[in-house]
Amino acid sequence: MNTPTSGQYHVDENGFYGEFGGAFIPEMLHANVDQIRRQYLEIMREPDFISQFESLLRDYVGRPSPLYLATRLSEHYGADIYLKREDLNHTGAHKINNTIGQILLARRLGKTRIIAETGAGQHGVATATVCALMSMECVVYMGSVDIARQAPNVARMKLLGATVVAAESGSKTLKDATNEAIRDWINNADNTHYIIGSAIGPHPYPDMVTRFQSVISSEIQSQLLAKTGKKDPDMVLACVGGGSNAAGAFYHFLDTPSVSLVLAEAAGKGVHSGHSAATSILGTKGIIHGCRTLLMQTKDGQITEPYSISAGLDYPGIGPLHAHLITSGRAKVYPVTDDEALEAVKQLSSYEGIIPALESAHALAALAKMEIKHGSVIVVCLSGRGDKDLATYLEHFTT
Ligand SMILES: *Cc1c(COP(=O)(O)O)cnc(C)c1O
């Protein structure tokens, strides 16, 4: 499934990437998180686990996802631009890779009940999907403001059999849903597994999620080898919310310095507009979701409400692996505004006949901001499809 690696960009035995990561959790959760920490690598190496994970990825998710040479986009930029088509996965994005892996793990840990938090509802849908598949009870926490503005995903979760619980505290959005999920986990620690939806959370979640998503970079290598005779591109580019699609797309290239790793984060209405989610620039060190990382916060440590037109990037933190990749200089970040992302949606739709998710469009928009070496090989992780964003596209493109 993936080669366990060690090196300066991999998690250390204490759960840190450089100075980021760790497990900052209430005492009541130590036993649960510790059980996962002690067992996740062992479980992920069991032949039986690997064969179940791989067959579900193949027959249920539809993997391997294609690696497509986008010819008109390549012509436009004077480089070979390949799109890793996570948008073609069942449920329309990369998130299902992680939820499949975690539900298989939960069963091996003897858990019978699944909880999750969700902002836009995409992780909630991916979780409800695998719970239906595995016939497990599913409770999804979601801020009541998000429930109101993400009605289609709420309907999907309910149809899939999940219970959606409204978080009514604070700003009634993602961080409040996360707090409620953690409270539930404390109260139901014996039978419940908490499926975190990105490369964030207390150790070992960031590493575990990254390993489940690393199927992306593993496929990129074998597909590039078959197409070009070389397994390594010059650059891998991905959008970053919490960081799971980027971590998965980077994983097998982390220790290969000839491969540039590039992130696109959401600048919203402009990095310094007060309506942004550009964590790498606006963030400072602190603790969010159980780990030490970069997050947007006030001087006294209150989390700043983020903003992006794209719900999946509308997150005030960034996974600890990415905080380390950025501060160490291994990865470069481009902030991309709402308007630039919308332009990239139009461009990909008309050039290639592919309507991308708004999140993925941030990665595509970063191409226009960088100097591209003529003839270089670039892989863009197309994390999701645009169907879920059609209402936004209608609003912006018909006037
Ligand atoms: C959720 C989501 C993202 C952001 O999450 P990461 O964990 O940073 O990958 C990006 N793209 C799509 C399509 C999403 O649904």
mmCIF file of C-alpha atoms and ligand atoms in Angstrom:
data_model
loop_
_atom_site.group_PDB
_atom_site.id
_atom_site.type_symbol
_atom_site.label_atom_id
_atom_site.label_comp_id
_atom_site.label_asym_id
_atom_site.label_seq_id
_atom_site.Cartn_x
_atom_site.Cartn_y
_atom_site.Cartn_z
ATOM 1 C CA MET A 1 0.000 0.000 0.000
ATOM 2 C CA ASN A 2 2.827 2.358 0.823
ATOM 3 C CA THR A 3 6.400 2.198 1.925
ATOM 4 C CA PRO A 4 6.850 3.357 5.495
ATOM 5 C CA THR A 5 9.603 5.915 5.324
ATOM 6 C CA SER A 6 11.577 7.906 7.765
ATOM 7 C CA GLY A 7 13.340 11.163 7.160
ATOM 8 C CA GLN A 8 13.182 14.801 8.047
ATOM 9 C CA TYR A 9 9.758 15.260 6.455
ATOM 10 C CA HIS A 10 8.170 12.255 8.141
ATOM 11 C CA VAL A 11 6.603 12.097 11.545
ATOM 12 C CA ASP A 12 9.017 11.223 14.376
ATOM 13 C CA GLU A 13 8.370 8.752 17.165
ATOM 14 C CA ASN A 14 6.825 11.493 19.308
ATOM 15 C CA GLY A 15 4.384 12.496 16.628
ATOM 16 C CA PHE A 16 6.160 15.636 15.454
ATOM 17 C CA TYR A 17 7.140 17.069 12.100
ATOM 18 C CA GLY A 18 9.939 19.359 13.210
ATOM 19 C CA GLU A 19 8.254 21.545 15.820
ATOM 20 C CA PHE A 20 4.714 20.817 14.597
ATOM 21 C CA GLY A 21 2.296 18.044 15.465
ATOM 22 C CA GLY A 22 2.032 16.142 18.731
ATOM 23 C CA ALA A 23 -1.144 15.171 20.570
ATOM 24 C CA PHE A 24 -2.692 17.914 22.713
ATOM 25 C CA ILE A 25 -5.854 16.256 23.932
ATOM 26 C CA PRO A 26 -7.959 15.979 27.071
ATOM 27 C CA GLU A 27 -6.896 13.285 29.538
ATOM 28 C CA MET A 28 -10.137 11.393 28.854
ATOM 29 C CA LEU A 29 -9.054 10.710 25.263
ATOM 30 C CA HIS A 30 -5.564 9.446 25.994
ATOM 31 C CA ALA A 31 -6.574 5.780 26.017
ATOM 32 C CA ASN A 32 -8.348 6.017 22.647
ATOM 33 C CA VAL A 33 -5.706 8.025 20.844
ATOM 34 C CA ASP A 34 -3.021 5.840 22.345
ATOM 35 C CA GLN A 35 -4.733 2.687 21.121
ATOM 36 C CA ILE A 36 -4.728 4.079 17.580
ATOM 37 C CA ARG A 37 -1.112 5.221 17.913
ATOM 38 C CA ARG A 38 0.065 1.813 19.070
ATOM 39 C CA GLN A 39 -1.844 -0.127 16.426
ATOM 40 C CA TYR A 40 -2.263 1.885 13.236
ATOM 41 C CA LEU A 41 0.989 0.942 11.523
ATOM 42 C CA GLU A 42 0.647 -2.686 12.442
ATOM 43 C CA ILE A 43 -2.946 -2.817 11.180
ATOM 44 C CA MET A 44 -2.045 -1.004 7.970
ATOM 45 C CA ARG A 45 0.639 -3.627 7.279
ATOM 46 C CA GLU A 46 -1.661 -6.657 7.759
ATOM 47 C CA PRO A 47 -2.020 -8.468 4.419
ATOM 48 C CA ASP A 48 -5.724 -8.882 5.072
ATOM 49 C CA PHE A 49 -6.167 -5.152 5.723
ATOM 50 C CA ILE A 50 -4.170 -4.242 2.633
ATOM 51 C CA SER A 51 -6.172 -6.553 0.410
ATOM 52 C CA GLN A 52 -9.500 -5.234 1.722
ATOM 53 C CA PHE A 53 -8.376 -1.593 1.395
ATOM 54 C CA GLU A 54 -7.058 -2.135 -2.113
ATOM 55 C CA SER A 55 -10.090 -4.022 -3.351
ATOM 56 C CA LEU A 56 -12.475 -1.345 -2.051
ATOM 57 C CA LEU A 57 -10.351 1.381 -3.629
ATOM 58 C CA ARG A 58 -10.505 -0.497 -6.908
ATOM 59 C CA ASP A 59 -14.088 -1.751 -7.031
ATOM 60 C CA TYR A 60 -15.928 0.827 -4.939
ATOM 61 C CA VAL A 61 -13.955 4.059 -5.364
ATOM 62 C CA GLY A 62 -12.849 3.342 -8.933
ATOM 63 C CA ARG A 63 -9.080 3.515 -8.505
ATOM 64 C CA PRO A 64 -6.567 3.945 -9.913
ATOM 65 C CA SER A 65 -7.768 7.413 -10.842
ATOM 66 C CA PRO A 66 -6.456 8.414 -14.275
ATOM 67 C CA LEU A 67 -3.400 10.602 -14.777
ATOM 68 C CA TYR A 68 -4.432 12.785 -17.698
ATOM 69 C CA LEU A 69 -2.093 14.871 -19.852
ATOM 70 C CA ALA A 70 -4.096 18.074 -20.256
ATOM 71 C CA THR A 71 -3.013 18.956 -23.771
ATOM 72 C CA ARG A 72 -4.504 22.408 -24.210
ATOM 73 C CA LEU A 73 -3.504 23.506 -20.726
ATOM 74 C CA SER A 74 -0.012 22.172 -21.420
ATOM 75 C CA GLU A 75 0.168 24.143 -24.649
ATOM 76 C CA HIS A 76 -0.967 27.284 -22.838
ATOM 77 C CA TYR A 77 1.756 27.035 -20.188
ATOM 78 C CA GLY A 78 4.508 25.472 -22.314
ATOM 79 C CA ALA A 79 4.904 22.498 -19.980
ATOM 80 C CA ASP A 80 3.542 18.965 -19.683
ATOM 81 C CA ILE A 81 0.674 19.339 -17.246
ATOM 82 C CA TYR A 82 -0.845 16.156 -15.919
ATOM 83 C CA LEU A 83 -4.050 16.125 -13.893
ATOM 84 C CA LYS A 84 -4.396 13.465 -11.194
ATOM 85 C CA ARG A 85 -8.116 12.810 -11.514
ATOM 86 C CA GLU A 86 -9.313 12.441 -7.909
ATOM 87 C CA ASP A 87 -12.479 14.151 -9.172
ATOM 88 C CA LEU A 88 -13.459 10.849 -10.798
ATOM 89 C CA ASN A 89 -13.572 8.952 -7.491
ATOM 90 C CA HIS A 90 -16.874 7.772 -6.054
ATOM 91 C CA THR A 91 -18.386 10.731 -4.121
ATOM 92 C CA GLY A 92 -16.398 13.137 -6.298
ATOM 93 C CA ALA A 93 -13.175 13.811 -4.406
ATOM 94 C CA HIS A 94 -10.152 12.354 -2.639
ATOM 95 C CA LYS A 95 -11.798 12.269 0.820
ATOM 96 C CA ILE A 96 -13.161 8.747 0.304
ATOM 97 C CA ASN A 97 -9.608 7.269 0.261
ATOM 98 C CA ASN A 98 -9.222 8.265 3.905
ATOM 99 C CA THR A 99 -12.703 7.327 5.123
ATOM 100 C CA ILE A 100 -12.385 3.825 3.613
ATOM 101 C CA GLY A 101 -9.045 3.362 5.351
ATOM 102 C CA GLN A 102 -10.284 4.642 8.697
ATOM 103 C CA ILE A 103 -13.478 2.619 8.791
ATOM 104 C CA LEU A 104 -11.522 -0.581 8.106
ATOM 105 C CA LEU A 105 -9.167 0.423 10.916
ATOM 106 C CA ALA A 106 -12.078 1.206 13.265
ATOM 107 C CA ARG A 107 -13.459 -2.293 12.798
ATOM 108 C CA ARG A 108 -10.108 -3.826 13.645
ATOM 109 C CA LEU A 109 -10.008 -1.677 16.775
ATOM 110 C CA GLY A 110 -13.345 -3.226 17.747
ATOM 111 C CA LYS A 111 -15.385 -0.026 17.327
ATOM 112 C CA THR A 112 -19.044 -0.146 16.305
ATOM 113 C CA ARG A 113 -19.917 3.525 16.042
ATOM 114 C CA ILE A 114 -18.423 6.311 13.920
ATOM 115 C CA ILE A 115 -18.438 10.050 14.518
ATOM 116 C CA ALA A 116 -17.109 12.837 12.325
ATOM 117 C CA GLU A 117 -17.076 16.603 12.073
ATOM 118 C CA THR A 118 -17.783 18.434 8.868
ATOM 119 C CA GLY A 119 -17.742 22.011 7.625
ATOM 120 C CA ALA A 120 -19.068 22.043 4.092
ATOM 121 C CA GLY A 121 -20.388 18.522 4.479
ATOM 122 C CA GLN A 122 -17.980 16.822 2.063
ATOM 123 C CA HIS A 123 -16.171 14.860 4.746
ATOM 124 C CA GLY A 124 -19.552 14.127 6.336
ATOM 125 C CA VAL A 125 -20.765 12.643 3.060
ATOM 126 C CA ALA A 126 -17.586 10.576 2.589
ATOM 127 C CA THR A 127 -17.970 9.269 6.163
ATOM 128 C CA ALA A 128 -21.708 8.558 5.857
ATOM 129 C CA THR A 129 -20.945 6.701 2.607
ATOM 130 C CA VAL A 130 -18.480 4.257 4.166
ATOM 131 C CA CYS A 131 -20.717 3.792 7.224
ATOM 132 C CA ALA A 132 -23.554 2.736 4.917
ATOM 133 C CA LEU A 133 -21.132 0.441 3.102
ATOM 134 C CA MET A 134 -19.998 -1.174 6.352
ATOM 135 C CA SER A 135 -23.351 -0.947 8.127
ATOM 136 C CA MET A 136 -22.058 1.112 11.039
ATOM 137 C CA GLU A 137 -23.805 3.785 13.059
ATOM 138 C CA CYS A 138 -22.773 7.270 11.928
ATOM 139 C CA VAL A 139 -23.136 10.607 13.711
ATOM 140 C CA VAL A 140 -21.902 13.741 11.950
ATOM 141 C CA TYR A 141 -21.462 17.031 13.809
ATOM 142 C CA MET A 142 -21.979 20.171 11.775
ATOM 143 C CA GLY A 143 -22.356 23.826 12.733
ATOM 144 C CA SER A 144 -25.957 24.999 12.391
ATOM 145 C CA VAL A 145 -24.838 27.843 10.111
ATOM 146 C CA ASP A 146 -23.182 25.283 7.842
ATOM 147 C CA ILE A 147 -26.264 23.039 7.939
ATOM 148 C CA ALA A 148 -28.312 25.942 6.625
ATOM 149 C CA ARG A 149 -25.894 26.810 3.813
ATOM 150 C CA GLN A 150 -24.964 23.260 2.741
ATOM 151 C CA ALA A 151 -28.423 21.729 2.357
ATOM 152 C CA PRO A 152 -27.577 19.279 -0.485
ATOM 153 C CA ASN A 153 -24.793 17.629 1.523
ATOM 154 C CA VAL A 154 -27.014 17.425 4.603
ATOM 155 C CA ALA A 155 -29.639 15.681 2.465
ATOM 156 C CA ARG A 156 -27.005 13.267 1.131
ATOM 157 C CA MET A 157 -25.794 12.367 4.630
ATOM 158 C CA LYS A 158 -29.336 11.712 5.808
ATOM 159 C CA LEU A 159 -30.150 9.598 2.765
ATOM 160 C CA LEU A 160 -27.035 7.557 3.523
ATOM 161 C CA GLY A 161 -28.381 6.896 6.999
ATOM 162 C CA ALA A 162 -26.282 9.272 9.090
ATOM 163 C CA THR A 163 -27.559 11.366 11.973
ATOM 164 C CA VAL A 164 -26.567 14.993 11.505
ATOM 165 C CA VAL A 165 -26.233 16.864 14.801
ATOM 166 C CA ALA A 166 -26.221 20.656 14.785
ATOM 167 C CA ALA A 167 -23.484 22.445 16.752
ATOM 168 C CA GLU A 168 -25.050 25.584 18.200
ATOM 169 C CA SER A 169 -22.117 27.040 20.118
ATOM 170 C CA GLY A 170 -19.665 29.779 19.090
ATOM 171 C CA SER A 171 -19.829 30.781 15.453
ATOM 172 C CA LYS A 172 -21.823 27.587 14.711
ATOM 173 C CA THR A 173 -19.298 26.461 12.087
ATOM 174 C CA LEU A 174 -16.542 23.868 11.690
ATOM 175 C CA LYS A 175 -14.524 24.501 14.843
ATOM 176 C CA ASP A 176 -17.676 24.269 16.943
ATOM 177 C CA ALA A 177 -18.616 21.006 15.220
ATOM 178 C CA THR A 178 -15.119 19.717 16.027
ATOM 179 C CA ASN A 179 -15.572 20.592 19.709
ATOM 180 C CA GLU A 180 -18.883 18.712 19.784
ATOM 181 C CA ALA A 181 -17.328 15.671 18.104
ATOM 182 C CA ILE A 182 -14.530 15.611 20.681
ATOM 183 C CA ARG A 183 -17.095 15.871 23.487
ATOM 184 C CA ASP A 184 -19.009 12.924 22.019
ATOM 185 C CA TRP A 185 -15.786 10.907 21.755
ATOM 186 C CA ILE A 186 -14.988 11.536 25.409
ATOM 187 C CA ASN A 187 -18.445 10.284 26.381
ATOM 188 C CA ASN A 188 -18.383 7.233 24.100
ATOM 189 C CA ALA A 189 -14.706 6.363 24.076
ATOM 190 C CA ASP A 190 -15.273 2.596 24.334
ATOM 191 C CA ASN A 191 -17.277 1.900 21.205
ATOM 192 C CA THR A 192 -16.637 4.945 19.021
ATOM 193 C CA HIS A 193 -14.019 5.855 16.431
ATOM 194 C CA TYR A 194 -13.629 9.489 15.363
ATOM 195 C CA ILE A 195 -12.888 9.792 11.631
ATOM 196 C CA ILE A 196 -10.990 13.040 11.134
ATOM 197 C CA GLY A 197 -11.265 14.298 7.578
ATOM 198 C CA SER A 198 -7.907 15.871 6.855
ATOM 199 C CA ALA A 199 -4.196 15.574 7.680
ATOM 200 C CA ILE A 200 -4.819 17.292 10.987
ATOM 201 C CA GLY A 201 -5.681 16.267 14.556
ATOM 202 C CA PRO A 202 -3.618 14.685 17.332
ATOM 203 C CA HIS A 203 -0.839 12.242 16.407
ATOM 204 C CA PRO A 204 -1.185 9.724 14.772
ATOM 205 C CA TYR A 205 -4.053 11.172 12.707
ATOM 206 C CA PRO A 206 -1.989 13.401 10.390
ATOM 207 C CA ASP A 207 0.358 10.525 9.560
ATOM 208 C CA MET A 208 -2.451 7.983 9.303
ATOM 209 C CA VAL A 209 -4.550 10.162 6.972
ATOM 210 C CA THR A 210 -1.456 10.972 4.898
ATOM 211 C CA ARG A 211 -0.665 7.269 4.495
ATOM 212 C CA PHE A 212 -4.224 6.467 3.394
ATOM 213 C CA GLN A 213 -4.081 9.321 0.898
ATOM 214 C CA SER A 214 -0.582 8.382 -0.279
ATOM 215 C CA VAL A 215 -2.216 6.056 -2.778
ATOM 216 C CA ILE A 216 -2.351 9.267 -4.850
ATOM 217 C CA SER A 217 1.436 9.755 -5.106
ATOM 218 C CA SER A 218 2.044 6.048 -5.421
ATOM 219 C CA GLU A 219 -0.235 5.937 -8.475
ATOM 220 C CA ILE A 220 1.310 9.123 -9.887
ATOM 221 C CA GLN A 221 4.721 7.427 -9.840
ATOM 222 C CA SER A 222 3.656 4.273 -11.626
ATOM 223 C CA GLN A 223 1.473 6.153 -14.113
ATOM 224 C CA LEU A 224 4.200 8.692 -14.947
ATOM 225 C CA LEU A 225 6.713 5.887 -15.349
ATOM 226 C CA ALA A 226 4.415 4.146 -17.821
ATOM 227 C CA LYS A 227 3.741 7.362 -19.755
ATOM 228 C CA THR A 228 7.139 9.061 -19.736
ATOM 229 C CA GLY A 229 9.706 6.506 -18.607
ATOM 230 C CA LYS A 230 10.388 8.558 -15.459
ATOM 231 C CA LYS A 231 8.549 8.205 -12.179
ATOM 232 C CA ASP A 232 9.291 11.680 -10.814
ATOM 233 C CA PRO A 233 7.804 14.913 -12.169
ATOM 234 C CA ASP A 234 9.488 18.314 -11.767
ATOM 235 C CA MET A 235 6.638 19.621 -9.662
ATOM 236 C CA VAL A 236 3.571 18.444 -7.771
ATOM 237 C CA LEU A 237 0.912 21.066 -7.115
ATOM 238 C CA ALA A 238 -2.129 20.744 -4.835
ATOM 239 C CA CYS A 239 -4.586 22.931 -2.955
ATOM 240 C CA VAL A 240 -4.454 22.908 0.830
ATOM 241 C CA GLY A 241 -7.277 23.177 3.349
ATOM 242 C CA GLY A 242 -6.272 20.921 6.222
ATOM 243 C CA GLY A 243 -3.885 19.287 3.795
ATOM 244 C CA SER A 244 -4.942 15.715 3.016
ATOM 245 C CA ASN A 245 -4.999 15.757 -0.789
ATOM 246 C CA ALA A 246 -1.707 17.657 -0.844
ATOM 247 C CA ALA A 247 -0.113 15.299 1.689
ATOM 248 C CA GLY A 248 -1.256 12.294 -0.342
ATOM 249 C CA ALA A 249 -0.008 13.792 -3.606
ATOM 250 C CA PHE A 250 3.368 14.694 -2.041
ATOM 251 C CA TYR A 251 4.033 11.594 0.063
ATOM 252 C CA HIS A 252 6.288 9.542 -2.201
ATOM 253 C CA PHE A 253 8.148 12.681 -3.315
ATOM 254 C CA LEU A 254 8.880 14.161 0.115
ATOM 255 C CA ASP A 255 12.479 12.931 0.169
ATOM 256 C CA THR A 256 13.213 13.652 -3.496
ATOM 257 C CA PRO A 257 14.431 17.258 -3.568
ATOM 258 C CA SER A 258 14.342 17.420 -7.379
ATOM 259 C CA VAL A 259 10.536 17.339 -7.154
ATOM 260 C CA SER A 260 9.198 20.790 -6.169
ATOM 261 C CA LEU A 261 6.226 20.640 -3.853
ATOM 262 C CA VAL A 262 3.792 23.504 -4.308
ATOM 263 C CA LEU A 263 0.644 24.372 -2.350
ATOM 264 C CA ALA A 264 -2.211 26.707 -3.222
ATOM 265 C CA GLU A 265 -4.081 28.184 -0.276
ATOM 266 C CA ALA A 266 -7.232 30.271 -0.218
ATOM 267 C CA ALA A 267 -6.670 34.022 -0.106
ATOM 268 C CA GLY A 268 -10.419 34.682 -0.249
ATOM 269 C CA LYS A 269 -11.029 38.349 -1.083
ATOM 270 C CA GLY A 270 -7.302 39.066 -0.678
ATOM 271 C CA VAL A 271 -4.680 37.926 1.862
ATOM 272 C CA HIS A 272 -5.018 41.063 3.982
ATOM 273 C CA SER A 273 -8.684 41.811 3.274
ATOM 274 C CA GLY A 274 -9.903 40.340 6.558
ATOM 275 C CA HIS A 275 -11.730 37.700 4.474
ATOM 276 C CA SER A 276 -9.158 35.028 3.844
ATOM 277 C CA ALA A 277 -7.904 31.581 4.812
ATOM 278 C CA ALA A 278 -4.236 32.152 3.888
ATOM 279 C CA THR A 279 -2.874 30.324 6.913
ATOM 280 C CA SER A 280 0.753 30.116 5.794
ATOM 281 C CA ILE A 281 0.960 33.916 5.706
ATOM 282 C CA LEU A 282 -1.529 34.959 8.400
ATOM 283 C CA GLY A 283 -1.028 32.006 10.731
ATOM 284 C CA THR A 284 1.030 31.838 13.891
ATOM 285 C CA LYS A 285 2.048 28.871 16.015
ATOM 286 C CA GLY A 286 -0.628 27.480 18.261
ATOM 287 C CA ILE A 287 -2.807 24.473 18.985
ATOM 288 C CA ILE A 288 -5.869 23.553 16.969
ATOM 289 C CA HIS A 289 -7.730 20.254 16.647
ATOM 290 C CA GLY A 290 -5.248 18.551 18.990
ATOM 291 C CA CYS A 291 -1.973 19.444 17.301
ATOM 292 C CA ARG A 292 0.596 22.210 17.299
ATOM 293 C CA THR A 293 0.647 23.943 13.951
ATOM 294 C CA LEU A 294 0.099 27.240 12.155
ATOM 295 C CA LEU A 295 -3.346 28.742 12.602
ATOM 296 C CA MET A 296 -5.138 32.028 12.227
ATOM 297 C CA GLN A 297 -5.734 33.461 15.679
ATOM 298 C CA THR A 298 -5.958 36.709 17.561
ATOM 299 C CA LYS A 299 -3.146 37.833 19.896
ATOM 300 C CA ASP A 300 -4.937 36.233 22.842
ATOM 301 C CA GLY A 301 -5.342 32.927 21.040
ATOM 302 C CA GLN A 302 -8.950 33.113 19.785
ATOM 303 C CA ILE A 303 -9.310 31.353 16.461
ATOM 304 C CA THR A 304 -10.091 33.792 13.638
ATOM 305 C CA GLU A 305 -13.070 32.857 11.483
ATOM 306 C CA PRO A 306 -11.604 32.038 8.049
ATOM 307 C CA TYR A 307 -13.180 32.893 4.719
ATOM 308 C CA SER A 308 -12.950 31.380 1.252
ATOM 309 C CA ILE A 309 -15.458 31.004 -1.583
ATOM 310 C CA SER A 310 -14.457 27.359 -1.463
ATOM 311 C CA ALA A 311 -15.921 25.530 1.502
ATOM 312 C CA GLY A 312 -13.178 22.891 1.584
ATOM 313 C CA LEU A 313 -10.400 25.467 2.009
ATOM 314 C CA ASP A 314 -12.289 27.558 4.534
ATOM 315 C CA TYR A 315 -10.243 26.278 7.487
ATOM 316 C CA PRO A 316 -8.262 28.365 10.013
ATOM 317 C CA GLY A 317 -5.349 25.917 10.347
ATOM 318 C CA ILE A 318 -3.083 23.750 8.232
ATOM 319 C CA GLY A 319 -1.871 20.213 8.925
ATOM 320 C CA PRO A 320 1.417 19.922 10.873
ATOM 321 C CA LEU A 321 3.225 18.200 7.987
ATOM 322 C CA HIS A 322 2.520 21.226 5.797
ATOM 323 C CA ALA A 323 3.482 23.708 8.525
ATOM 324 C CA HIS A 324 6.836 21.906 8.608
ATOM 325 C CA LEU A 325 7.207 21.684 4.817
ATOM 326 C CA ILE A 326 6.499 25.409 4.523
ATOM 327 C CA THR A 327 8.645 26.714 7.384
ATOM 328 C CA SER A 328 11.554 24.466 6.372
ATOM 329 C CA GLY A 329 11.344 25.718 2.790
ATOM 330 C CA ARG A 330 10.601 22.262 1.305
ATOM 331 C CA ALA A 331 7.227 23.441 -0.013
ATOM 332 C CA LYS A 332 6.252 26.742 -1.579
ATOM 333 C CA VAL A 333 2.806 28.291 -1.136
ATOM 334 C CA TYR A 334 0.805 30.518 -3.467
ATOM 335 C CA PRO A 335 -2.218 32.362 -2.079
ATOM 336 C CA VAL A 336 -5.079 32.372 -4.589
ATOM 337 C CA THR A 337 -8.109 34.660 -4.403
ATOM 338 C CA ASP A 338 -11.752 33.723 -5.029
ATOM 339 C CA ASP A 339 -11.698 35.560 -8.361
ATOM 340 C CA GLU A 340 -8.523 33.851 -9.531
ATOM 341 C CA ALA A 341 -9.980 30.444 -8.645
ATOM 342 C CA LEU A 342 -13.176 31.239 -10.562
ATOM 343 C CA GLU A 343 -11.107 32.178 -13.628
ATOM 344 C CA ALA A 344 -9.333 28.833 -13.370
ATOM 345 C CA VAL A 345 -12.704 27.046 -13.256
ATOM 346 C CA LYS A 346 -13.661 28.705 -16.543
ATOM 347 C CA GLN A 347 -10.272 27.931 -18.060
ATOM 348 C CA LEU A 348 -10.254 24.210 -17.253
ATOM 349 C CA SER A 349 -13.895 23.812 -18.249
ATOM 350 C CA SER A 350 -13.383 25.388 -21.669
ATOM 351 C CA TYR A 351 -9.883 24.020 -22.404
ATOM 352 C CA GLU A 352 -10.303 20.449 -21.241
ATOM 353 C CA GLY A 353 -14.011 19.759 -20.742
ATOM 354 C CA ILE A 354 -13.462 19.197 -17.035
ATOM 355 C CA ILE A 355 -15.395 21.259 -14.476
ATOM 356 C CA PRO A 356 -13.225 21.285 -11.337
ATOM 357 C CA ALA A 357 -14.222 21.782 -7.710
ATOM 358 C CA LEU A 358 -13.532 25.292 -6.432
ATOM 359 C CA GLU A 359 -10.827 23.905 -4.133
ATOM 360 C CA SER A 360 -8.983 22.226 -6.998
ATOM 361 C CA ALA A 361 -9.325 25.411 -9.065
ATOM 362 C CA HIS A 362 -7.083 27.139 -6.518
ATOM 363 C CA ALA A 363 -4.277 24.752 -7.481
ATOM 364 C CA LEU A 364 -4.898 25.383 -11.190
ATOM 365 C CA ALA A 365 -4.908 29.150 -10.612
ATOM 366 C CA ALA A 366 -1.466 28.961 -8.993
ATOM 367 C CA LEU A 367 -0.047 27.896 -12.384
ATOM 368 C CA ALA A 368 -0.709 31.405 -13.687
ATOM 369 C CA LYS A 369 1.296 32.918 -10.811
ATOM 370 C CA MET A 370 4.523 30.990 -11.139
ATOM 371 C CA GLU A 371 7.392 30.944 -13.559
ATOM 372 C CA ILE A 372 7.094 27.660 -15.389
ATOM 373 C CA LYS A 373 10.188 26.098 -16.872
ATOM 374 C CA HIS A 374 9.592 25.278 -20.530
ATOM 375 C CA GLY A 375 8.995 21.582 -21.062
ATOM 376 C CA SER A 376 8.847 20.715 -17.374
ATOM 377 C CA VAL A 377 6.580 17.963 -16.093
ATOM 378 C CA ILE A 378 3.940 19.174 -13.635
ATOM 379 C CA VAL A 379 1.330 17.081 -11.847
ATOM 380 C CA VAL A 380 -1.703 18.928 -10.493
ATOM 381 C CA CYS A 381 -3.875 17.083 -7.989
ATOM 382 C CA LEU A 382 -7.415 17.659 -9.213
ATOM 383 C CA SER A 383 -8.907 16.957 -5.801
ATOM 384 C CA GLY A 384 -12.596 17.076 -6.724
ATOM 385 C CA ARG A 385 -15.296 17.716 -9.288
ATOM 386 C CA GLY A 386 -17.356 20.857 -9.666
ATOM 387 C CA ASP A 387 -20.891 19.464 -9.404
ATOM 388 C CA LYS A 388 -21.191 20.520 -5.770
ATOM 389 C CA ASP A 389 -20.212 24.090 -6.741
ATOM 390 C CA LEU A 390 -22.663 24.591 -9.587
ATOM 391 C CA ALA A 391 -24.818 27.053 -7.635
ATOM 392 C CA THR A 392 -21.748 29.233 -7.077
ATOM 393 C CA TYR A 393 -20.750 28.951 -10.733
ATOM 394 C CA LEU A 394 -24.253 29.901 -11.872
ATOM 395 C CA GLU A 395 -24.177 32.927 -9.643
ATOM 396 C CA HIS A 396 -20.806 34.119 -10.954
ATOM 397 C CA PHE A 397 -20.829 33.116 -14.588
ATOM 398 C CA THR A 398 -24.264 34.035 -15.895
ATOM 399 C CA THR A 399 -24.242 37.726 -15.074
HETATM 400 C C1 LIG B 1 -12.182 18.902 1.407
HETATM 401 C C2 LIG B 1 -11.603 19.216 0.092
HETATM 402 C C3 LIG B 1 -10.332 19.832 -0.041
HETATM 403 C C4 LIG B 1 -9.534 20.299 1.126
HETATM 404 O O1 LIG B 1 -9.135 19.306 2.015
HETATM 405 P P1 LIG B 1 -7.633 18.810 2.145
HETATM 406 O O2 LIG B 1 -7.651 17.975 3.364
HETATM 407 O O3 LIG B 1 -6.745 20.022 2.290
HETATM 408 O O4 LIG B 1 -7.312 18.051 0.926
HETATM 409 C C5 LIG B 1 -9.828 20.032 -1.318
HETATM 410 N N1 LIG B 1 -10.522 19.687 -2.423
HETATM 411 C C6 LIG B 1 -11.743 19.102 -2.345
HETATM 412 C C7 LIG B 1 -12.454 18.758 -3.603
HETATM 413 C C8 LIG B 1 -12.315 18.854 -1.088
HETATM 414 O O5 LIG B 1 -13.523 18.283 -1.028
#
